[in-house]
Amino acid sequence: MKQIVMLCLSLGFFVACSNQKKSADITWNDNAHLVSKVDSVLKMMTLEEKVGQMNLLTSDWTITGPSLRSDYIDLIKSGKVGNIFNAHTAAYTRSLQKIAMEQTRMKIPLLFGYDVIHGYKTIFPISLSESASWDLEAIETSARVAATEAAAAGLHWTFAPMVDIARDPRWGRISEGAGEDTYLGSQIAIARVKGFQGNSLEDLNTVMACAKHFAAYGAAQAGRDYNTVDMSDRVLRDVYLPPFKAALDAGVATFMTAFNDVDGTPASGSAYLLDQILRKEWNFKGFVVTDYTSINELVEHGVVANHKDAAAMAANAGMDMDMQSMAFGDYLVQLVKEGKVPEKKVDDAVRRILAMKFRLGLFDDPYRYSDETREKEVLFSKDNLEKARDVARKSFVLLKNDKQMLPLSKDKKIALVGYLADSQVDMLGSWTGAGEASQVTTILEGMKERFPNITYTKGCDVNTDDRSGFGSAIAAAKNADVVVFVMGEKGNMSGEATSRSNINIPGVQTELLAELKKTGKPVVVLLANGRPLTIEKEVELADAMLEIWYPGTQAGLAVTDVLAGDYNPSGKLPVTFPRNVGQIPIFYNVKNTGRPFKEDDKYTTKYLDVSNDPLFVFGYGLSYTTFIYSDCNLSSNEMTADGSIKVSVTVTNTGNYDGSEIVQLYVRDLVGSVTRPVKELKGFQKIFIPKGDSQKVTFTLKPEDLAFTRADNTWGTESGEFEVFVGSNSRDVQSARFNLR
Ligand code: GLC
């Protein structure tokens, strides 16, 4: 009896302490006030209870990996699990929290995590699509709405943003990130962390974010998911790590390690990544969770012989929380007692985890996120749906528009074709959170509202060789003024474990496109996909092509806004589109090589059967209007080590529509101590220019923008000549030169 009384008193103490502080002055886990509260809990815990806080198990509501334990509730009761994922809604999280608060000795609140990648209920465009907007405000808004809805549904933590740089579209998870570029990916990582975490984790409409998958998961060999990653430390640090560092500098609360090995050591057991880089070099104060069963998978990687050794390797490397392996739960107490893992490792991990639970206000009120009344008010609100529609239309990329076919006048007789035009679930893409396909406005529904003269025929499925629907689609085309054909991949053909060895349009969709083209009617293709596709033939056949990716809950409304000209498309590709799979990996910021391609010289870098150039370059995207760039000027042709130069350009809207343009700034270091890319994105600005108007756009370049990992492996700049490029994509640019002194 005495012990329980002690405990209630001490818990009362925590509540008193945490109630004393209401400001957002807890900036981080080393805040003295917070530290004292965490330590007051820690010193009351047994080793078993401490290890319990280092375990994260999935509920049986959704399974996002290869295994499931049916005893997760018993393990909560026994204090062996302190965190749950894939459990959501106010009611369900409240019921699980009640178990922890009423049936465990320490009564430490559970954390609830979930993959809220591009929306919880109101689903926004997939992350790659949002990234195509290059609109940081829109991207932050998307994460803000996602956090607001997730937090209203009992969730404290999202496993996002995924910040993996991806240069290989065979890898299905390219759909979940911000594409191929380090600078764009870093800016988007910041926007997403700010959106999810808001100003303070104590605010009820914020959730902890999670920078994943640390690190270099997108560099899986051959684009095959979970495959080996092998790269120089220089490429790791200059290309793949900066978005993680950007997320950390933006205050991200947690990291998640990747499944893959990096240079021979699996990320979840890598002291180099978890201790040397994350803690010593970057001074990260949050906690790190593994990906799904990654600790146990150290055995399959072949770096340990059994799960006990795996637990030791991960704990000693600095891992804080074990997702779904229960390797910590099964072995860590024993390993500490055997002296194979210092108890300090456990204490450090538990301090970081408890600190987050305090920062979320869970010790004040463990049920504060699990409020059914708030949940009903927030989910699918009109405002959230409107924001999803706005972000979606900003994410579309106009790839072709011959003879200004688009936008379509509303009196046009339209033959809408394609399985995807009438699909709800596919418009959500992958990682659909708690999204409801039934709430999706299909492209057909959206277009019917604005184009009274529309017929719909499926024509064919996405991924079968059934041509039986061709006839009716062709007949509809013959009776129409214009054909709109929605083609591409099904929403589940990208995302986790969906690598493709060829990235053509699947099924017989391209055959149908060719048949529709033979009718002589103009054809607009709407491309629905989660990765770049090899669509050279389709681009040739189409008169116009709009990349719509997977636009989310408001798909049909957003697509119609653009087709009808209510929104002038402004998106730019965040990934390169190859001509064929043989060109992969293909990306814009390549090295020059010693034998750069020359048309008239055999002995230069090239293929015999395809050009080196991609189908669409990084940063490419058209508008209903046209923009002309002129007067690219530098404020000086000399930059001092402590100075900066301004790069300006004038952009003129010479077409018939008001529109937004994403002006891009690239730099090339002409001579370095190591080979340097021919271009690197160092800035962009999205500007709105009314038709006929001009606008001067100015960028400020500083020496730190030119820093890289030099030949001696130190980070910094090198004096010498640089070239600056400004333009509407990574190819069509104006340039000037300057010297860094
Ligand atoms: C999955 C994914 C990861 C996700 C986690 C939890 O396997 O790799 O991105 O957050 O498991 O669902």
PDB file of C-alpha atoms in Angstrom, residues 243-413:
ATOM      1  CA  PRO A 243      17.649  17.561 -45.731  1.00  0.00           C
ATOM      2  CA  PHE A 244      17.986  15.676 -42.412  1.00  0.00           C
ATOM      3  CA  LYS A 245      20.156  18.446 -40.994  1.00  0.00           C
ATOM      4  CA  ALA A 246      17.620  21.002 -42.249  1.00  0.00           C
ATOM      5  CA  ALA A 247      14.830  19.116 -40.460  1.00  0.00           C
ATOM      6  CA  LEU A 248      16.959  19.015 -37.294  1.00  0.00           C
ATOM      7  CA  ASP A 249      17.677  22.739 -37.484  1.00  0.00           C
ATOM      8  CA  ALA A 250      13.933  23.282 -37.890  1.00  0.00           C
ATOM      9  CA  GLY A 251      13.454  21.504 -34.558  1.00  0.00           C
ATOM     10  CA  VAL A 252      12.275  18.077 -35.640  1.00  0.00           C
ATOM     11  CA  ALA A 253      11.484  16.047 -32.533  1.00  0.00           C
ATOM     12  CA  THR A 254      12.450  12.590 -33.796  1.00  0.00           C
ATOM     13  CA  PHE A 255      14.400  10.685 -36.442  1.00  0.00           C
ATOM     14  CA  MET A 256      13.688   7.269 -37.904  1.00  0.00           C
ATOM     15  CA  THR A 257      16.484   5.049 -39.179  1.00  0.00           C
ATOM     16  CA  ALA A 258      16.424   3.382 -42.564  1.00  0.00           C
ATOM     17  CA  PHE A 259      16.231  -0.351 -43.346  1.00  0.00           C
ATOM     18  CA  ASN A 260      19.366  -0.255 -45.468  1.00  0.00           C
ATOM     19  CA  ASP A 261      23.035  -0.488 -44.692  1.00  0.00           C
ATOM     20  CA  VAL A 262      25.301   2.440 -45.529  1.00  0.00           C
ATOM     21  CA  ASP A 263      28.876   1.530 -46.429  1.00  0.00           C
ATOM     22  CA  GLY A 264      28.469  -1.886 -44.810  1.00  0.00           C
ATOM     23  CA  THR A 265      26.715  -0.945 -41.564  1.00  0.00           C
ATOM     24  CA  PRO A 266      22.915  -1.108 -41.279  1.00  0.00           C
ATOM     25  CA  ALA A 267      21.546   2.300 -40.260  1.00  0.00           C
ATOM     26  CA  SER A 268      19.787   0.969 -37.145  1.00  0.00           C
ATOM     27  CA  GLY A 269      23.090  -0.276 -35.750  1.00  0.00           C
ATOM     28  CA  SER A 270      25.324   2.503 -37.008  1.00  0.00           C
ATOM     29  CA  ALA A 271      27.218   4.427 -34.350  1.00  0.00           C
ATOM     30  CA  TYR A 272      28.608   6.549 -37.208  1.00  0.00           C
ATOM     31  CA  LEU A 273      25.138   7.781 -38.128  1.00  0.00           C
ATOM     32  CA  LEU A 274      23.488   7.741 -34.694  1.00  0.00           C
ATOM     33  CA  ASP A 275      26.317   8.901 -32.478  1.00  0.00           C
ATOM     34  CA  GLN A 276      29.092  10.502 -34.526  1.00  0.00           C
ATOM     35  CA  ILE A 277      26.881  12.470 -36.935  1.00  0.00           C
ATOM     36  CA  LEU A 278      23.541  12.852 -35.168  1.00  0.00           C
ATOM     37  CA  ARG A 279      24.712  13.451 -31.589  1.00  0.00           C
ATOM     38  CA  LYS A 280      28.321  14.613 -31.752  1.00  0.00           C
ATOM     39  CA  GLU A 281      28.346  16.664 -34.964  1.00  0.00           C
ATOM     40  CA  TRP A 282      24.719  17.785 -35.096  1.00  0.00           C
ATOM     41  CA  ASN A 283      23.908  17.839 -31.335  1.00  0.00           C
ATOM     42  CA  PHE A 284      20.441  16.322 -31.871  1.00  0.00           C
ATOM     43  CA  LYS A 285      18.397  16.340 -28.638  1.00  0.00           C
ATOM     44  CA  GLY A 286      15.351  14.365 -29.718  1.00  0.00           C
ATOM     45  CA  PHE A 287      14.955  10.623 -29.890  1.00  0.00           C
ATOM     46  CA  VAL A 288      15.571   8.108 -32.669  1.00  0.00           C
ATOM     47  CA  VAL A 289      13.224   5.246 -33.533  1.00  0.00           C
ATOM     48  CA  THR A 290      14.046   2.360 -35.844  1.00  0.00           C
ATOM     49  CA  ASP A 291      11.980   1.499 -38.852  1.00  0.00           C
ATOM     50  CA  TYR A 292       9.724  -1.538 -38.706  1.00  0.00           C
ATOM     51  CA  THR A 293      11.589  -4.544 -37.152  1.00  0.00           C
ATOM     52  CA  SER A 294      14.917  -3.046 -38.243  1.00  0.00           C
ATOM     53  CA  ILE A 295      16.785  -4.197 -35.133  1.00  0.00           C
ATOM     54  CA  ASN A 296      15.892  -7.846 -35.734  1.00  0.00           C
ATOM     55  CA  GLU A 297      16.829  -7.364 -39.396  1.00  0.00           C
ATOM     56  CA  LEU A 298      20.451  -6.768 -38.365  1.00  0.00           C
ATOM     57  CA  VAL A 299      20.571 -10.580 -38.303  1.00  0.00           C
ATOM     58  CA  GLU A 300      19.471 -10.796 -41.956  1.00  0.00           C
ATOM     59  CA  HIS A 301      22.009  -8.104 -42.802  1.00  0.00           C
ATOM     60  CA  GLY A 302      24.584 -10.483 -41.389  1.00  0.00           C
ATOM     61  CA  VAL A 303      26.262  -8.129 -38.927  1.00  0.00           C
ATOM     62  CA  VAL A 304      25.034 -10.043 -35.837  1.00  0.00           C
ATOM     63  CA  ALA A 305      24.223 -13.683 -35.201  1.00  0.00           C
ATOM     64  CA  ASN A 306      21.005 -13.324 -33.199  1.00  0.00           C
ATOM     65  CA  HIS A 307      18.395 -10.853 -31.932  1.00  0.00           C
ATOM     66  CA  LYS A 308      20.131 -10.436 -28.585  1.00  0.00           C
ATOM     67  CA  ASP A 309      23.319  -9.283 -30.291  1.00  0.00           C
ATOM     68  CA  ALA A 310      21.157  -7.089 -32.526  1.00  0.00           C
ATOM     69  CA  ALA A 311      19.669  -5.389 -29.472  1.00  0.00           C
ATOM     70  CA  ALA A 312      23.168  -4.822 -28.101  1.00  0.00           C
ATOM     71  CA  MET A 313      24.459  -3.384 -31.386  1.00  0.00           C
ATOM     72  CA  ALA A 314      21.505  -1.000 -31.740  1.00  0.00           C
ATOM     73  CA  ALA A 315      21.528   0.152 -28.111  1.00  0.00           C
ATOM     74  CA  ASN A 316      25.287   0.692 -28.080  1.00  0.00           C
ATOM     75  CA  ALA A 317      25.068   2.613 -31.377  1.00  0.00           C
ATOM     76  CA  GLY A 318      22.643   5.030 -29.720  1.00  0.00           C
ATOM     77  CA  MET A 319      19.206   3.774 -30.754  1.00  0.00           C
ATOM     78  CA  ASP A 320      16.454   5.045 -28.460  1.00  0.00           C
ATOM     79  CA  MET A 321      13.299   3.209 -29.533  1.00  0.00           C
ATOM     80  CA  ASP A 322      12.644  -0.165 -31.145  1.00  0.00           C
ATOM     81  CA  MET A 323       9.756  -0.276 -33.619  1.00  0.00           C
ATOM     82  CA  GLN A 324       8.162  -3.723 -33.613  1.00  0.00           C
ATOM     83  CA  SER A 325      11.238  -5.935 -33.080  1.00  0.00           C
ATOM     84  CA  MET A 326      10.820  -6.262 -29.279  1.00  0.00           C
ATOM     85  CA  ALA A 327      14.558  -6.965 -29.309  1.00  0.00           C
ATOM     86  CA  PHE A 328      14.953  -4.350 -26.603  1.00  0.00           C
ATOM     87  CA  GLY A 329      11.979  -5.760 -24.743  1.00  0.00           C
ATOM     88  CA  ASP A 330      13.332  -9.298 -24.883  1.00  0.00           C
ATOM     89  CA  TYR A 331      17.037  -8.709 -24.196  1.00  0.00           C
ATOM     90  CA  LEU A 332      17.999  -5.207 -23.046  1.00  0.00           C
ATOM     91  CA  VAL A 333      17.494  -5.775 -19.300  1.00  0.00           C
ATOM     92  CA  GLN A 334      19.676  -8.888 -19.508  1.00  0.00           C
ATOM     93  CA  LEU A 335      22.278  -7.081 -21.629  1.00  0.00           C
ATOM     94  CA  VAL A 336      22.541  -4.286 -19.054  1.00  0.00           C
ATOM     95  CA  LYS A 337      22.839  -6.808 -16.227  1.00  0.00           C
ATOM     96  CA  GLU A 338      25.538  -8.647 -18.184  1.00  0.00           C
ATOM     97  CA  GLY A 339      27.379  -5.366 -18.663  1.00  0.00           C
ATOM     98  CA  LYS A 340      27.084  -5.580 -22.446  1.00  0.00           C
ATOM     99  CA  VAL A 341      25.065  -2.354 -22.638  1.00  0.00           C
ATOM    100  CA  PRO A 342      25.757   0.454 -20.140  1.00  0.00           C
ATOM    101  CA  GLU A 343      22.634   1.439 -18.179  1.00  0.00           C
ATOM    102  CA  LYS A 344      23.501   5.010 -19.124  1.00  0.00           C
ATOM    103  CA  LYS A 345      22.513   4.198 -22.713  1.00  0.00           C
ATOM    104  CA  VAL A 346      19.091   3.168 -21.430  1.00  0.00           C
ATOM    105  CA  ASP A 347      18.804   6.224 -19.170  1.00  0.00           C
ATOM    106  CA  ASP A 348      19.746   8.580 -22.004  1.00  0.00           C
ATOM    107  CA  ALA A 349      17.162   7.022 -24.318  1.00  0.00           C
ATOM    108  CA  VAL A 350      14.403   7.072 -21.715  1.00  0.00           C
ATOM    109  CA  ARG A 351      15.173  10.677 -20.791  1.00  0.00           C
ATOM    110  CA  ARG A 352      14.719  11.726 -24.443  1.00  0.00           C
ATOM    111  CA  ILE A 353      11.447   9.821 -24.706  1.00  0.00           C
ATOM    112  CA  LEU A 354      10.032  11.077 -21.392  1.00  0.00           C
ATOM    113  CA  ALA A 355      11.047  14.626 -22.295  1.00  0.00           C
ATOM    114  CA  MET A 356       8.870  14.439 -25.403  1.00  0.00           C
ATOM    115  CA  LYS A 357       5.932  13.108 -23.394  1.00  0.00           C
ATOM    116  CA  PHE A 358       6.326  16.061 -21.026  1.00  0.00           C
ATOM    117  CA  ARG A 359       6.662  18.498 -23.942  1.00  0.00           C
ATOM    118  CA  LEU A 360       3.419  17.155 -25.414  1.00  0.00           C
ATOM    119  CA  GLY A 361       1.690  17.881 -22.098  1.00  0.00           C
ATOM    120  CA  LEU A 362       0.827  14.222 -21.593  1.00  0.00           C
ATOM    121  CA  PHE A 363       1.902  14.192 -17.958  1.00  0.00           C
ATOM    122  CA  ASP A 364      -0.465  17.121 -17.380  1.00  0.00           C
ATOM    123  CA  ASP A 365      -3.327  15.324 -19.086  1.00  0.00           C
ATOM    124  CA  PRO A 366      -2.697  11.966 -20.793  1.00  0.00           C
ATOM    125  CA  TYR A 367      -6.073  12.214 -22.560  1.00  0.00           C
ATOM    126  CA  ARG A 368      -5.750  15.775 -23.892  1.00  0.00           C
ATOM    127  CA  TYR A 369      -5.414  14.637 -27.521  1.00  0.00           C
ATOM    128  CA  SER A 370      -8.212  12.073 -27.268  1.00  0.00           C
ATOM    129  CA  ASP A 371     -11.240  14.358 -27.402  1.00  0.00           C
ATOM    130  CA  GLU A 372     -14.144  13.067 -29.510  1.00  0.00           C
ATOM    131  CA  THR A 373     -15.934  16.429 -29.609  1.00  0.00           C
ATOM    132  CA  ARG A 374     -12.888  18.179 -31.063  1.00  0.00           C
ATOM    133  CA  GLU A 375     -12.341  15.288 -33.435  1.00  0.00           C
ATOM    134  CA  LYS A 376     -15.803  15.729 -34.967  1.00  0.00           C
ATOM    135  CA  GLU A 377     -15.267  19.480 -35.432  1.00  0.00           C
ATOM    136  CA  VAL A 378     -11.876  19.239 -37.084  1.00  0.00           C
ATOM    137  CA  LEU A 379     -11.883  16.268 -39.471  1.00  0.00           C
ATOM    138  CA  PHE A 380     -12.869  17.014 -43.094  1.00  0.00           C
ATOM    139  CA  SER A 381     -13.679  20.628 -42.210  1.00  0.00           C
ATOM    140  CA  LYS A 382     -14.677  22.835 -45.155  1.00  0.00           C
ATOM    141  CA  ASP A 383     -11.545  24.886 -44.647  1.00  0.00           C
ATOM    142  CA  ASN A 384      -9.328  21.793 -44.687  1.00  0.00           C
ATOM    143  CA  LEU A 385     -10.953  20.546 -47.889  1.00  0.00           C
ATOM    144  CA  GLU A 386     -10.498  23.937 -49.547  1.00  0.00           C
ATOM    145  CA  LYS A 387      -6.815  23.950 -48.608  1.00  0.00           C
ATOM    146  CA  ALA A 388      -6.398  20.456 -50.044  1.00  0.00           C
ATOM    147  CA  ARG A 389      -7.940  21.618 -53.309  1.00  0.00           C
ATOM    148  CA  ASP A 390      -5.628  24.636 -53.463  1.00  0.00           C
ATOM    149  CA  VAL A 391      -2.452  22.657 -52.743  1.00  0.00           C
ATOM    150  CA  ALA A 392      -3.456  20.060 -55.334  1.00  0.00           C
ATOM    151  CA  ARG A 393      -3.893  22.503 -58.201  1.00  0.00           C
ATOM    152  CA  LYS A 394      -0.563  24.158 -57.287  1.00  0.00           C
ATOM    153  CA  SER A 395       1.081  20.715 -57.553  1.00  0.00           C
ATOM    154  CA  PHE A 396       0.153  19.981 -61.161  1.00  0.00           C
ATOM    155  CA  VAL A 397       2.846  20.308 -63.842  1.00  0.00           C
ATOM    156  CA  LEU A 398       1.935  21.242 -67.422  1.00  0.00           C
ATOM    157  CA  LEU A 399       4.243  19.113 -69.579  1.00  0.00           C
ATOM    158  CA  LYS A 400       2.847  19.879 -73.038  1.00  0.00           C
ATOM    159  CA  ASN A 401       0.229  22.211 -74.459  1.00  0.00           C
ATOM    160  CA  ASP A 402       0.418  22.275 -78.245  1.00  0.00           C
ATOM    161  CA  LYS A 403      -1.541  25.006 -79.927  1.00  0.00           C
ATOM    162  CA  GLN A 404      -2.597  26.240 -76.483  1.00  0.00           C
ATOM    163  CA  MET A 405      -5.144  23.442 -76.300  1.00  0.00           C
ATOM    164  CA  LEU A 406      -5.600  24.052 -72.621  1.00  0.00           C
ATOM    165  CA  PRO A 407      -7.515  25.481 -70.879  1.00  0.00           C
ATOM    166  CA  LEU A 408     -10.748  24.009 -72.273  1.00  0.00           C
ATOM    167  CA  SER A 409     -13.736  26.235 -72.851  1.00  0.00           C
ATOM    168  CA  LYS A 410     -16.781  25.075 -70.946  1.00  0.00           C
ATOM    169  CA  ASP A 411     -18.896  24.511 -74.016  1.00  0.00           C
ATOM    170  CA  LYS A 412     -16.533  21.865 -75.374  1.00  0.00           C
ATOM    171  CA  LYS A 413     -17.941  18.407 -75.964  1.00  0.00           C
TER     172      LYS A 413
END
